[in-house]
Structure formats: structure tokens, C-alpha cells
mmCIF file of N, CA and C in Angstrom:
data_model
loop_
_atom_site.group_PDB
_atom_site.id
_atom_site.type_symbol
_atom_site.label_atom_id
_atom_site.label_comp_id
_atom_site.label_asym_id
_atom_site.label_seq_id
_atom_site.Cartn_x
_atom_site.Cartn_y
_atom_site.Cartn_z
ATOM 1 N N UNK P 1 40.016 140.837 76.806
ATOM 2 C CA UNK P 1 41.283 140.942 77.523
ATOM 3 C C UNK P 1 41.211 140.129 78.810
ATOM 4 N N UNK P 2 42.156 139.625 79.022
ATOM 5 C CA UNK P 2 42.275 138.335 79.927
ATOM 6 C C UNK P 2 42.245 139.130 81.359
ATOM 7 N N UNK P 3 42.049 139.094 82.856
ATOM 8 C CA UNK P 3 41.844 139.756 83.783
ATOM 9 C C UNK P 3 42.559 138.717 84.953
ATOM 10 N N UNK P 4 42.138 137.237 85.109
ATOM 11 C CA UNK P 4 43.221 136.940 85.564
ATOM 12 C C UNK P 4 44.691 136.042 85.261
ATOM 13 N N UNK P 5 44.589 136.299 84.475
ATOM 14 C CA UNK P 5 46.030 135.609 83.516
ATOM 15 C C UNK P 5 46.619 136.454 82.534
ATOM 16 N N UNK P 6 47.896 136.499 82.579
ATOM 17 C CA UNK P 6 48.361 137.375 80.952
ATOM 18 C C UNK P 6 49.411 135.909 80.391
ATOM 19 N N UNK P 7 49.175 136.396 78.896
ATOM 20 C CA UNK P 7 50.066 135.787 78.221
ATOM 21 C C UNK P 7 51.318 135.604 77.397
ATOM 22 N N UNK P 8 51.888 136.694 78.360
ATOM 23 C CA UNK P 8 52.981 137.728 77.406
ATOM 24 C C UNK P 8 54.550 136.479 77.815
ATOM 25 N N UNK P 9 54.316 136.059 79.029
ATOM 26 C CA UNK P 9 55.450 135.094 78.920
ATOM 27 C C UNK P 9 55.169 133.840 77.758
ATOM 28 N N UNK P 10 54.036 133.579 77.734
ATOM 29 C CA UNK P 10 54.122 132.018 76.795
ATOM 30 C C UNK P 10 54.514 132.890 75.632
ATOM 31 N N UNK P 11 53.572 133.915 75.365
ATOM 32 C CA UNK P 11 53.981 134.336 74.175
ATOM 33 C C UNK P 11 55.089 134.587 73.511
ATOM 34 N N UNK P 12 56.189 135.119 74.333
ATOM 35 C CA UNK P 12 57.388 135.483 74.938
ATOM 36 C C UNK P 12 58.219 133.806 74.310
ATOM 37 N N UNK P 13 58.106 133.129 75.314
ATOM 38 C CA UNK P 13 58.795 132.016 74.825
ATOM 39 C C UNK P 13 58.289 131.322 73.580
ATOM 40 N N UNK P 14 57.434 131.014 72.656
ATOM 41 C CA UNK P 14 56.749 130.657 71.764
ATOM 42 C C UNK P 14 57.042 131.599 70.437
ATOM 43 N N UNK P 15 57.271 132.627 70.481
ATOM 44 C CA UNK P 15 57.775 132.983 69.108
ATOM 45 C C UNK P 15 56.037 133.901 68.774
ATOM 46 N N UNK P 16 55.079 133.751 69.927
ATOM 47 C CA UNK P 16 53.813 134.343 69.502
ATOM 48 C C UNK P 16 52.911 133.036 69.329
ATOM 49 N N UNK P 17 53.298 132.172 69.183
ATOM 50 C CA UNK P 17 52.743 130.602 68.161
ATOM 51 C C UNK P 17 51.380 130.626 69.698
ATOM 52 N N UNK P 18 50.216 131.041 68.678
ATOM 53 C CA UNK P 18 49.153 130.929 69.141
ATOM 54 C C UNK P 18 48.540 129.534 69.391
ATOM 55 N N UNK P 19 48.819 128.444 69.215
ATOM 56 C CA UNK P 19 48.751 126.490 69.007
ATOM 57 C C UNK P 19 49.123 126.335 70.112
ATOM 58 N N UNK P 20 50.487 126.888 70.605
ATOM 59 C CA UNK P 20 51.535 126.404 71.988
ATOM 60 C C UNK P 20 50.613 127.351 72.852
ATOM 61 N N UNK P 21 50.519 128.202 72.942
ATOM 62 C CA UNK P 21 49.523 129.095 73.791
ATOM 63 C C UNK P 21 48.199 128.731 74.508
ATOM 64 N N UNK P 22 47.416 128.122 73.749
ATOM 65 C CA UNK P 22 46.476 127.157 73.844
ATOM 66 C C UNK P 22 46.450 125.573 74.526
ATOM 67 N N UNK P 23 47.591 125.293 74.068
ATOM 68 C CA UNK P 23 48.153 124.341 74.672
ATOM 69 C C UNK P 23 48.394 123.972 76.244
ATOM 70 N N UNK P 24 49.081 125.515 76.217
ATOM 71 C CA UNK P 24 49.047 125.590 77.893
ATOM 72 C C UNK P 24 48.014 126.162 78.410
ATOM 73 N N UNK P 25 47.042 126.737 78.098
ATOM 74 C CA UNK P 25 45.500 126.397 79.087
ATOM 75 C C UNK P 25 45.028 125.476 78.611
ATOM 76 N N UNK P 26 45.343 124.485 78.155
ATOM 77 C CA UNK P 26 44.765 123.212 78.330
ATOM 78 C C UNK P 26 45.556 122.350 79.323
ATOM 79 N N UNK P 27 46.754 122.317 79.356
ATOM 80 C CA UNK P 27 47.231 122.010 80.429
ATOM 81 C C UNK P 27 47.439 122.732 82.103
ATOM 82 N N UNK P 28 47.015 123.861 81.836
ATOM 83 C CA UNK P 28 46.509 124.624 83.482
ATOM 84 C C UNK P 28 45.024 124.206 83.382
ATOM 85 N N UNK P 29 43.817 124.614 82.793
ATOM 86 C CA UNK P 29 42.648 122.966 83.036
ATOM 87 C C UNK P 29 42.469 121.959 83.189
ATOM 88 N N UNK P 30 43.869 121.336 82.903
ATOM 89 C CA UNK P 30 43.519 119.330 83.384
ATOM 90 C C UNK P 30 44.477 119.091 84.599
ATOM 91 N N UNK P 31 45.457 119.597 84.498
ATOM 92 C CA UNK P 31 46.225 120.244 85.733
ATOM 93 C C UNK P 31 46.580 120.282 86.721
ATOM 94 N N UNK P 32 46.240 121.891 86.886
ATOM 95 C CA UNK P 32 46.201 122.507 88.403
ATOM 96 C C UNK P 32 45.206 122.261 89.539
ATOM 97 N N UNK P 33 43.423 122.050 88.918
ATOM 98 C CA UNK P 33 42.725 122.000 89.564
ATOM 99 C C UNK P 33 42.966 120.962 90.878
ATOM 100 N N UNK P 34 43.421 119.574 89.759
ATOM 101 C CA UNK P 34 43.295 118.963 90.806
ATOM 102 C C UNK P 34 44.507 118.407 91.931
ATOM 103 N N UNK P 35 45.523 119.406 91.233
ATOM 104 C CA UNK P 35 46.990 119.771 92.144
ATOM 105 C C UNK P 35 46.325 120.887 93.148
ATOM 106 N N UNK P 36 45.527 121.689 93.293
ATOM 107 C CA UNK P 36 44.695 122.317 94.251
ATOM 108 C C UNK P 36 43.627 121.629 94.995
ATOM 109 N N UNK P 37 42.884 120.192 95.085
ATOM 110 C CA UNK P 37 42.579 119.606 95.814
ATOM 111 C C UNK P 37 43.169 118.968 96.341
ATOM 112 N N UNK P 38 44.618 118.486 95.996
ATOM 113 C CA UNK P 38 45.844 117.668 96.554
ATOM 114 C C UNK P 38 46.617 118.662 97.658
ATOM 115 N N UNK P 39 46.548 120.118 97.619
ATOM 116 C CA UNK P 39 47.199 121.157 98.803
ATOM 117 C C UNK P 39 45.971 120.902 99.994
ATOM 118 N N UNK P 40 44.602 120.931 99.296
ATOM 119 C CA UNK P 40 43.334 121.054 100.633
ATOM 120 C C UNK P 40 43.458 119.292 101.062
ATOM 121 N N UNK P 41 43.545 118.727 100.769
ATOM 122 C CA UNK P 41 43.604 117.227 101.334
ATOM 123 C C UNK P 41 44.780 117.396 102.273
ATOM 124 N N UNK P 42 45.983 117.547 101.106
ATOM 125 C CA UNK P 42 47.377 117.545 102.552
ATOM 126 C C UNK P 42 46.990 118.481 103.768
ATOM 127 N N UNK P 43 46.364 119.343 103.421
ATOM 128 C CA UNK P 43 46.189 120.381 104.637
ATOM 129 C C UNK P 43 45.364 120.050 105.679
ATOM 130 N N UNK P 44 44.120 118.990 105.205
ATOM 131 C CA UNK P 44 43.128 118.137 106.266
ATOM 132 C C UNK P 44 44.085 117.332 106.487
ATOM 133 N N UNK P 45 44.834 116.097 106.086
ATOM 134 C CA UNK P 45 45.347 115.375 106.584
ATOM 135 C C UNK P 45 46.666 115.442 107.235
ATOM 136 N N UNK P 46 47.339 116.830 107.230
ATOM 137 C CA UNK P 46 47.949 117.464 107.898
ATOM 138 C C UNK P 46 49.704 116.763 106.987
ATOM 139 N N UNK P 47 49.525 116.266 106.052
ATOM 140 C CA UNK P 47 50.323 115.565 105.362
ATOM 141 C C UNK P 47 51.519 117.080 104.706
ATOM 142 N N UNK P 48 52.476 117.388 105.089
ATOM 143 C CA UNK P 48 53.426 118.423 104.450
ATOM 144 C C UNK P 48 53.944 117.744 103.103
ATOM 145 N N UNK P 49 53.830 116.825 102.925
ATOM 146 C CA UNK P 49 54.696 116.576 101.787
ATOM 147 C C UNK P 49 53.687 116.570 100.484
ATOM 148 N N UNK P 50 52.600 116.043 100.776
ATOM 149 C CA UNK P 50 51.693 116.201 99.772
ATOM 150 C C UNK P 50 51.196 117.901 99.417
ATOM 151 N N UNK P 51 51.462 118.156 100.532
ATOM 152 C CA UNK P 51 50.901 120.218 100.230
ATOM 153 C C UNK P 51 52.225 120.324 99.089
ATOM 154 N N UNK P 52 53.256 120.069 99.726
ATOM 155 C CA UNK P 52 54.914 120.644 99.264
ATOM 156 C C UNK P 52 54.653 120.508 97.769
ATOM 157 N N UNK P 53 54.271 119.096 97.647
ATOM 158 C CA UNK P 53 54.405 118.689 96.209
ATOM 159 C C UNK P 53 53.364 119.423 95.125
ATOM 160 N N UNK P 54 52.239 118.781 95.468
ATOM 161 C CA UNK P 54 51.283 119.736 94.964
ATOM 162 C C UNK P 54 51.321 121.249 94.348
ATOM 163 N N UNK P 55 52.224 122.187 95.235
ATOM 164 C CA UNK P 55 52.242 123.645 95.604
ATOM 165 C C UNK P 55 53.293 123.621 94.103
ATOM 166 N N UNK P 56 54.716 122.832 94.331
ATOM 167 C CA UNK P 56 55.512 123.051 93.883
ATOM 168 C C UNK P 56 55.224 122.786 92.197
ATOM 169 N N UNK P 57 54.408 121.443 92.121
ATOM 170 C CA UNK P 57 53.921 121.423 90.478
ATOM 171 C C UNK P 57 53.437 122.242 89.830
ATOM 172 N N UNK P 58 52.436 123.356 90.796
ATOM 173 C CA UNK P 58 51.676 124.281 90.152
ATOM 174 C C UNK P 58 52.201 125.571 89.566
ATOM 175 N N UNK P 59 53.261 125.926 90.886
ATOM 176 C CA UNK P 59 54.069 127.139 90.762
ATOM 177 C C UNK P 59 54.730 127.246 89.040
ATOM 178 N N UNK P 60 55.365 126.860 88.540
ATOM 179 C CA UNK P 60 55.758 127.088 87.452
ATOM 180 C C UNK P 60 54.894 127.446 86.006
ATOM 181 N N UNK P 61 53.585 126.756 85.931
ATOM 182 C CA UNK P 61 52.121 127.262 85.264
ATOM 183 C C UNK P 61 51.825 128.544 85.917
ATOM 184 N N UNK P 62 51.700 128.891 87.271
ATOM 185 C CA UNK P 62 51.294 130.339 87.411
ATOM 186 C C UNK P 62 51.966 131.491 87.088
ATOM 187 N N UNK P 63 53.651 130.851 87.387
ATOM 188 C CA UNK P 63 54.721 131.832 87.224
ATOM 189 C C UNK P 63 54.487 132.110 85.122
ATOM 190 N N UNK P 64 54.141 131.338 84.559
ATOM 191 C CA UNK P 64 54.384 131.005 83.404
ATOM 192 C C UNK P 64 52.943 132.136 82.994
ATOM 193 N N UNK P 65 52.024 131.886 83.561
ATOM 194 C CA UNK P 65 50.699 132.730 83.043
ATOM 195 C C UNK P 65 50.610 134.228 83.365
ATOM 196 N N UNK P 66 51.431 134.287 84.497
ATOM 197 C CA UNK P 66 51.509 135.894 84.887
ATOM 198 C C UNK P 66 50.166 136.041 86.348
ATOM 199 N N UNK P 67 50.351 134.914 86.828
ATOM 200 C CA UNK P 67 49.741 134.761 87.918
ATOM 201 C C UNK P 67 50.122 135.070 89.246
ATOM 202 N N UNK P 68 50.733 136.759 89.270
ATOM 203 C CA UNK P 68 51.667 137.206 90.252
ATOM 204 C C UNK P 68 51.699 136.599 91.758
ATOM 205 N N UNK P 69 50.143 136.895 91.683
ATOM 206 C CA UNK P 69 49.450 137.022 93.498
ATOM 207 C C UNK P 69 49.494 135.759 93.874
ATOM 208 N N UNK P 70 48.632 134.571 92.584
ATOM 209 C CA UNK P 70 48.869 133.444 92.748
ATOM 210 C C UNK P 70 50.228 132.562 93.379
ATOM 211 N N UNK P 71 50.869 132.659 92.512
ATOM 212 C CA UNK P 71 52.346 132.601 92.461
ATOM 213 C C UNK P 71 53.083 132.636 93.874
ATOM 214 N N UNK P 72 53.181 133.930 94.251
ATOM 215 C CA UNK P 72 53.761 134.367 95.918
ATOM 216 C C UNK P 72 52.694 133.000 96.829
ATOM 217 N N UNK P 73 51.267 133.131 96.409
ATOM 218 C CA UNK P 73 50.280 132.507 97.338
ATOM 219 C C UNK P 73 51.325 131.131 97.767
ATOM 220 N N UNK P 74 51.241 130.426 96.382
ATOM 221 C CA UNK P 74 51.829 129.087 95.760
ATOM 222 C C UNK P 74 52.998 129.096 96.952
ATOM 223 N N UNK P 75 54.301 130.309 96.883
ATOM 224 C CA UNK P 75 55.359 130.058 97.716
ATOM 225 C C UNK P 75 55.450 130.031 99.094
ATOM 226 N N UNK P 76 54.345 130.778 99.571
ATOM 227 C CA UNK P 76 54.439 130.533 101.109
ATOM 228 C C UNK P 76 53.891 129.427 101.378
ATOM 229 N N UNK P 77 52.873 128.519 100.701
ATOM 230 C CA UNK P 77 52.501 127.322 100.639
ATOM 231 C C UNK P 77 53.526 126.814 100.779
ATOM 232 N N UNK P 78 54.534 126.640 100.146
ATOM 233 C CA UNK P 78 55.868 125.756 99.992
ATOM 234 C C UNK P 78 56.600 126.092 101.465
ATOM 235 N N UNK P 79 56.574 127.201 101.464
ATOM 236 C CA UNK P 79 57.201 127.519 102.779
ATOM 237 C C UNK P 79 56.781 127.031 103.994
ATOM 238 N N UNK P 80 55.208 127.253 104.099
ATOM 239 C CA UNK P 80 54.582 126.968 105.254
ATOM 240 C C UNK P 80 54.801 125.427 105.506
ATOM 241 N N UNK P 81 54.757 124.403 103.987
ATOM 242 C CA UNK P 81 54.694 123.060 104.270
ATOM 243 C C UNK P 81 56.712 122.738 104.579
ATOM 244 N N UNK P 82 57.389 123.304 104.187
ATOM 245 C CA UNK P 82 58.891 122.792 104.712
ATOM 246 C C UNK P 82 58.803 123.298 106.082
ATOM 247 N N UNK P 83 58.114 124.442 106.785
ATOM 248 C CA UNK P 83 58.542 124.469 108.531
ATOM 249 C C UNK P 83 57.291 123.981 109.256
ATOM 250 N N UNK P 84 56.665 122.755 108.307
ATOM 251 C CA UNK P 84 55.416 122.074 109.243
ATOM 252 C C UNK P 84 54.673 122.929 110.050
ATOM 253 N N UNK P 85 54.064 124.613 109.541
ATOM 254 C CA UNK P 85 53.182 125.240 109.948
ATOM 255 C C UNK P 85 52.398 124.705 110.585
ATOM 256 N N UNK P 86 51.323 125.327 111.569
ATOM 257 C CA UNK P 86 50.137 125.253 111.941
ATOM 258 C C UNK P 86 49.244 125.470 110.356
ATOM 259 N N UNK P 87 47.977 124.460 110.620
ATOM 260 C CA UNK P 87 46.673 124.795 109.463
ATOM 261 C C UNK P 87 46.583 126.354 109.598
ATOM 262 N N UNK P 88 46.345 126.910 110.836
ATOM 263 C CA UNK P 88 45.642 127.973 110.809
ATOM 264 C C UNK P 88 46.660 129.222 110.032
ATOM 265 N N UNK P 89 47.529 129.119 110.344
ATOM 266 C CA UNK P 89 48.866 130.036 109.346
ATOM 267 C C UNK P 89 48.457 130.064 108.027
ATOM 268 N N UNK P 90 47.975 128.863 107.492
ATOM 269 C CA UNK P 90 47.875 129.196 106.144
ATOM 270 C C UNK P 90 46.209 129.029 105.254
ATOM 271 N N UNK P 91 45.784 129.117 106.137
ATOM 272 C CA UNK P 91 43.724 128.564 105.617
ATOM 273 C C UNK P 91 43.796 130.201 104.678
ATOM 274 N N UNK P 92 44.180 131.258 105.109
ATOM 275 C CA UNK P 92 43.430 132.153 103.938
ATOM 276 C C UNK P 92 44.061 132.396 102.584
ATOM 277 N N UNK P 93 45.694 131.850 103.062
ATOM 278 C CA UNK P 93 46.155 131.876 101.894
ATOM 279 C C UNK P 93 45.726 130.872 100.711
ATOM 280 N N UNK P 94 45.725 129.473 101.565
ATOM 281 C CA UNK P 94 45.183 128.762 100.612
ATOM 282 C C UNK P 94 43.663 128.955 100.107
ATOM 283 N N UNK P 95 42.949 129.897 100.972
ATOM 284 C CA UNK P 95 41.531 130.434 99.864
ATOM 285 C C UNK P 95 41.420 130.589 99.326
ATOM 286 N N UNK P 96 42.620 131.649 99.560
ATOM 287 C CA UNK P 96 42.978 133.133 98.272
ATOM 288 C C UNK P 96 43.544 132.353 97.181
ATOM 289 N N UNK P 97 44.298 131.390 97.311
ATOM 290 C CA UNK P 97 44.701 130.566 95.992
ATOM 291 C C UNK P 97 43.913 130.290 95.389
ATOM 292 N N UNK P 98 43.131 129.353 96.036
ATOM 293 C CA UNK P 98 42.049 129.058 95.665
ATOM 294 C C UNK P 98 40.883 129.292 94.175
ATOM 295 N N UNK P 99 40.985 130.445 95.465
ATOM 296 C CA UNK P 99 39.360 131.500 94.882
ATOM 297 C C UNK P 99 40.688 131.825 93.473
ATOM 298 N N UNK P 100 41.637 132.306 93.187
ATOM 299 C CA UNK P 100 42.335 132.943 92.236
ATOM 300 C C UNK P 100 42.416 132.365 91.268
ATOM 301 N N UNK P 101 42.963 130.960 91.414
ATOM 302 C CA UNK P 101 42.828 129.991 90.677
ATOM 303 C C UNK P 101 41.510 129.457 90.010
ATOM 304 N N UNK P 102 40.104 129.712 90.518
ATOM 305 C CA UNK P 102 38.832 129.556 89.948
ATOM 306 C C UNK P 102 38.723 130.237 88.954
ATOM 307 N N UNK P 103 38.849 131.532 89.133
ATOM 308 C CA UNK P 103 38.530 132.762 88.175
ATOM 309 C C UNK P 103 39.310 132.558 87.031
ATOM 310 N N UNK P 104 40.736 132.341 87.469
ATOM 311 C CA UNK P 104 41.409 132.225 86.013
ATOM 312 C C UNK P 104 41.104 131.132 84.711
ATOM 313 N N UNK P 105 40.596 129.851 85.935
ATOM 314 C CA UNK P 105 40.144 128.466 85.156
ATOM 315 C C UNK P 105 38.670 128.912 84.665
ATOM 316 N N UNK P 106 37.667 129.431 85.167
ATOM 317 C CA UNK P 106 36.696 130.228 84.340
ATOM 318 C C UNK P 106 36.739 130.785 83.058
ATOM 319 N N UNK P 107 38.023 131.843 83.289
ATOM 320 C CA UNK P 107 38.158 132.485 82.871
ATOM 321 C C UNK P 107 38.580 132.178 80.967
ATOM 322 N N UNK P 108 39.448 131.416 81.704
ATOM 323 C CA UNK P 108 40.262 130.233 80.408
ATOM 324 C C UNK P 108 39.590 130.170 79.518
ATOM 325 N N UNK P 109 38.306 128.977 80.343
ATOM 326 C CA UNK P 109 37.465 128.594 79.820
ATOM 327 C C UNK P 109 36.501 129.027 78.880
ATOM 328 N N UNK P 110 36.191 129.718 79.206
ATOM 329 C CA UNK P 110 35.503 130.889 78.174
ATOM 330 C C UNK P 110 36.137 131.408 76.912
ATOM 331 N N UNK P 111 37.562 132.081 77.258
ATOM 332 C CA UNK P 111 38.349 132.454 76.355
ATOM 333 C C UNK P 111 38.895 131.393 75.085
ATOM 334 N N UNK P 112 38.973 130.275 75.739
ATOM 335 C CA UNK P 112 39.246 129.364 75.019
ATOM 336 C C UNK P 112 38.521 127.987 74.681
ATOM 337 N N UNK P 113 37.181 128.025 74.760
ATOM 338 C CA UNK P 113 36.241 127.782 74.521
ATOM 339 C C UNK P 113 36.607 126.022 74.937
ATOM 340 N N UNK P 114 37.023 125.774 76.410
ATOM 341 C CA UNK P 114 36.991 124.272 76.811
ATOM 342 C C UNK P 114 36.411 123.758 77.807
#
């Protein structure tokens, strides 16, 4: 049983079709990861538009996996980068993304043997 991801929306939209299911953790593995080094770069280089973008590609894969916590994380990201936050406003959120996003790509991984 999956712990940080559920799959009841793909499943949901897919008819069950276990192929399309798969599909999309293969596309949250080639992905997100490195749409999550593109939020920590904009955030060193203090660049908002690259966080914005980044944040915003991902959001719809988390919303899609049942990646609640993720998800909210993802939106104040978006938020923080449209009112040109301070770094420090958002360093734990983007941890917590982070770190959330590891476990699930672990997690995947295993489950789906990639």
C-alpha cells in the first residue's frame, strides 16, 4: 500500500486502466524531480519566475497523485513567488516539499519497479 501517494484519482479518471497508471509515475520520475531543482535554483538566484514556473508544472501531478500536503506546499510556493517573498518565508516549505517529494519518488520506485 502506497504511503506517500494514492491512486484513486488516476484511477478515477482511467477507467482503472492499470498501463495509464503506470504511465504517470513514469512521468512524476522524469518530471518533477528536476522541476524541484528548478524551484531551489530560482530560490538561490532569487529568480520568481523560474520558482513560479517550476511550482506551477508540478502542481497538477501532485494534485493528480493525492499528494495533499505536497500540493498546498506547491501553492504557497506559487504564492510566495507572485508577491516576490523574502527566501527566508519560504526555505522550510520548500524542504518540506522537498523531503515529500523524495519519499514518494522512492517510493514509486520500488512499487513500480523503475
Amino acid at each position: 500500500m502506497a504511503l506517500h501517494y494514492n491512486l484513486s484519482k488516476v484511477y478515477a479518471i482511467s477507467d482503472n486502466d492499470v498501463e495509464f497508471a503506470k504511465q504517470i509515475m513514469v512521468l512524476f520520475t522524469e518530471e518533477v524531480p528536476p522541476e524541484v531543482k528548478n524551484i531551489r535554483r530560482g530560490l538561490k538566484e532569487k529568480d520568481y519566475e523560474m520558482v513560479y514556473h517550476a511550482a506551477h508544472k508540478i502542481k497538477p501531478t501532485l494534485d493528480m497523485l493525492g499528494m495533499d500536503l505536497a500540493y498546498e506546499e506547491v501553492l504557497a510556493i506559487e504564492t510566495w513567488s507572485r508577491s516576490e517573498g523574502k527566501k527566508k518565508e519560504i526555505k522550510e516549505v520548500y524542504k518540506s516539499l522537498k523531503d515529500k517529494i523524495e519519499h514518494a519518488l522512492k517510493e514509486i520506485k520500488k512499487d513500480y519497479s523503475l
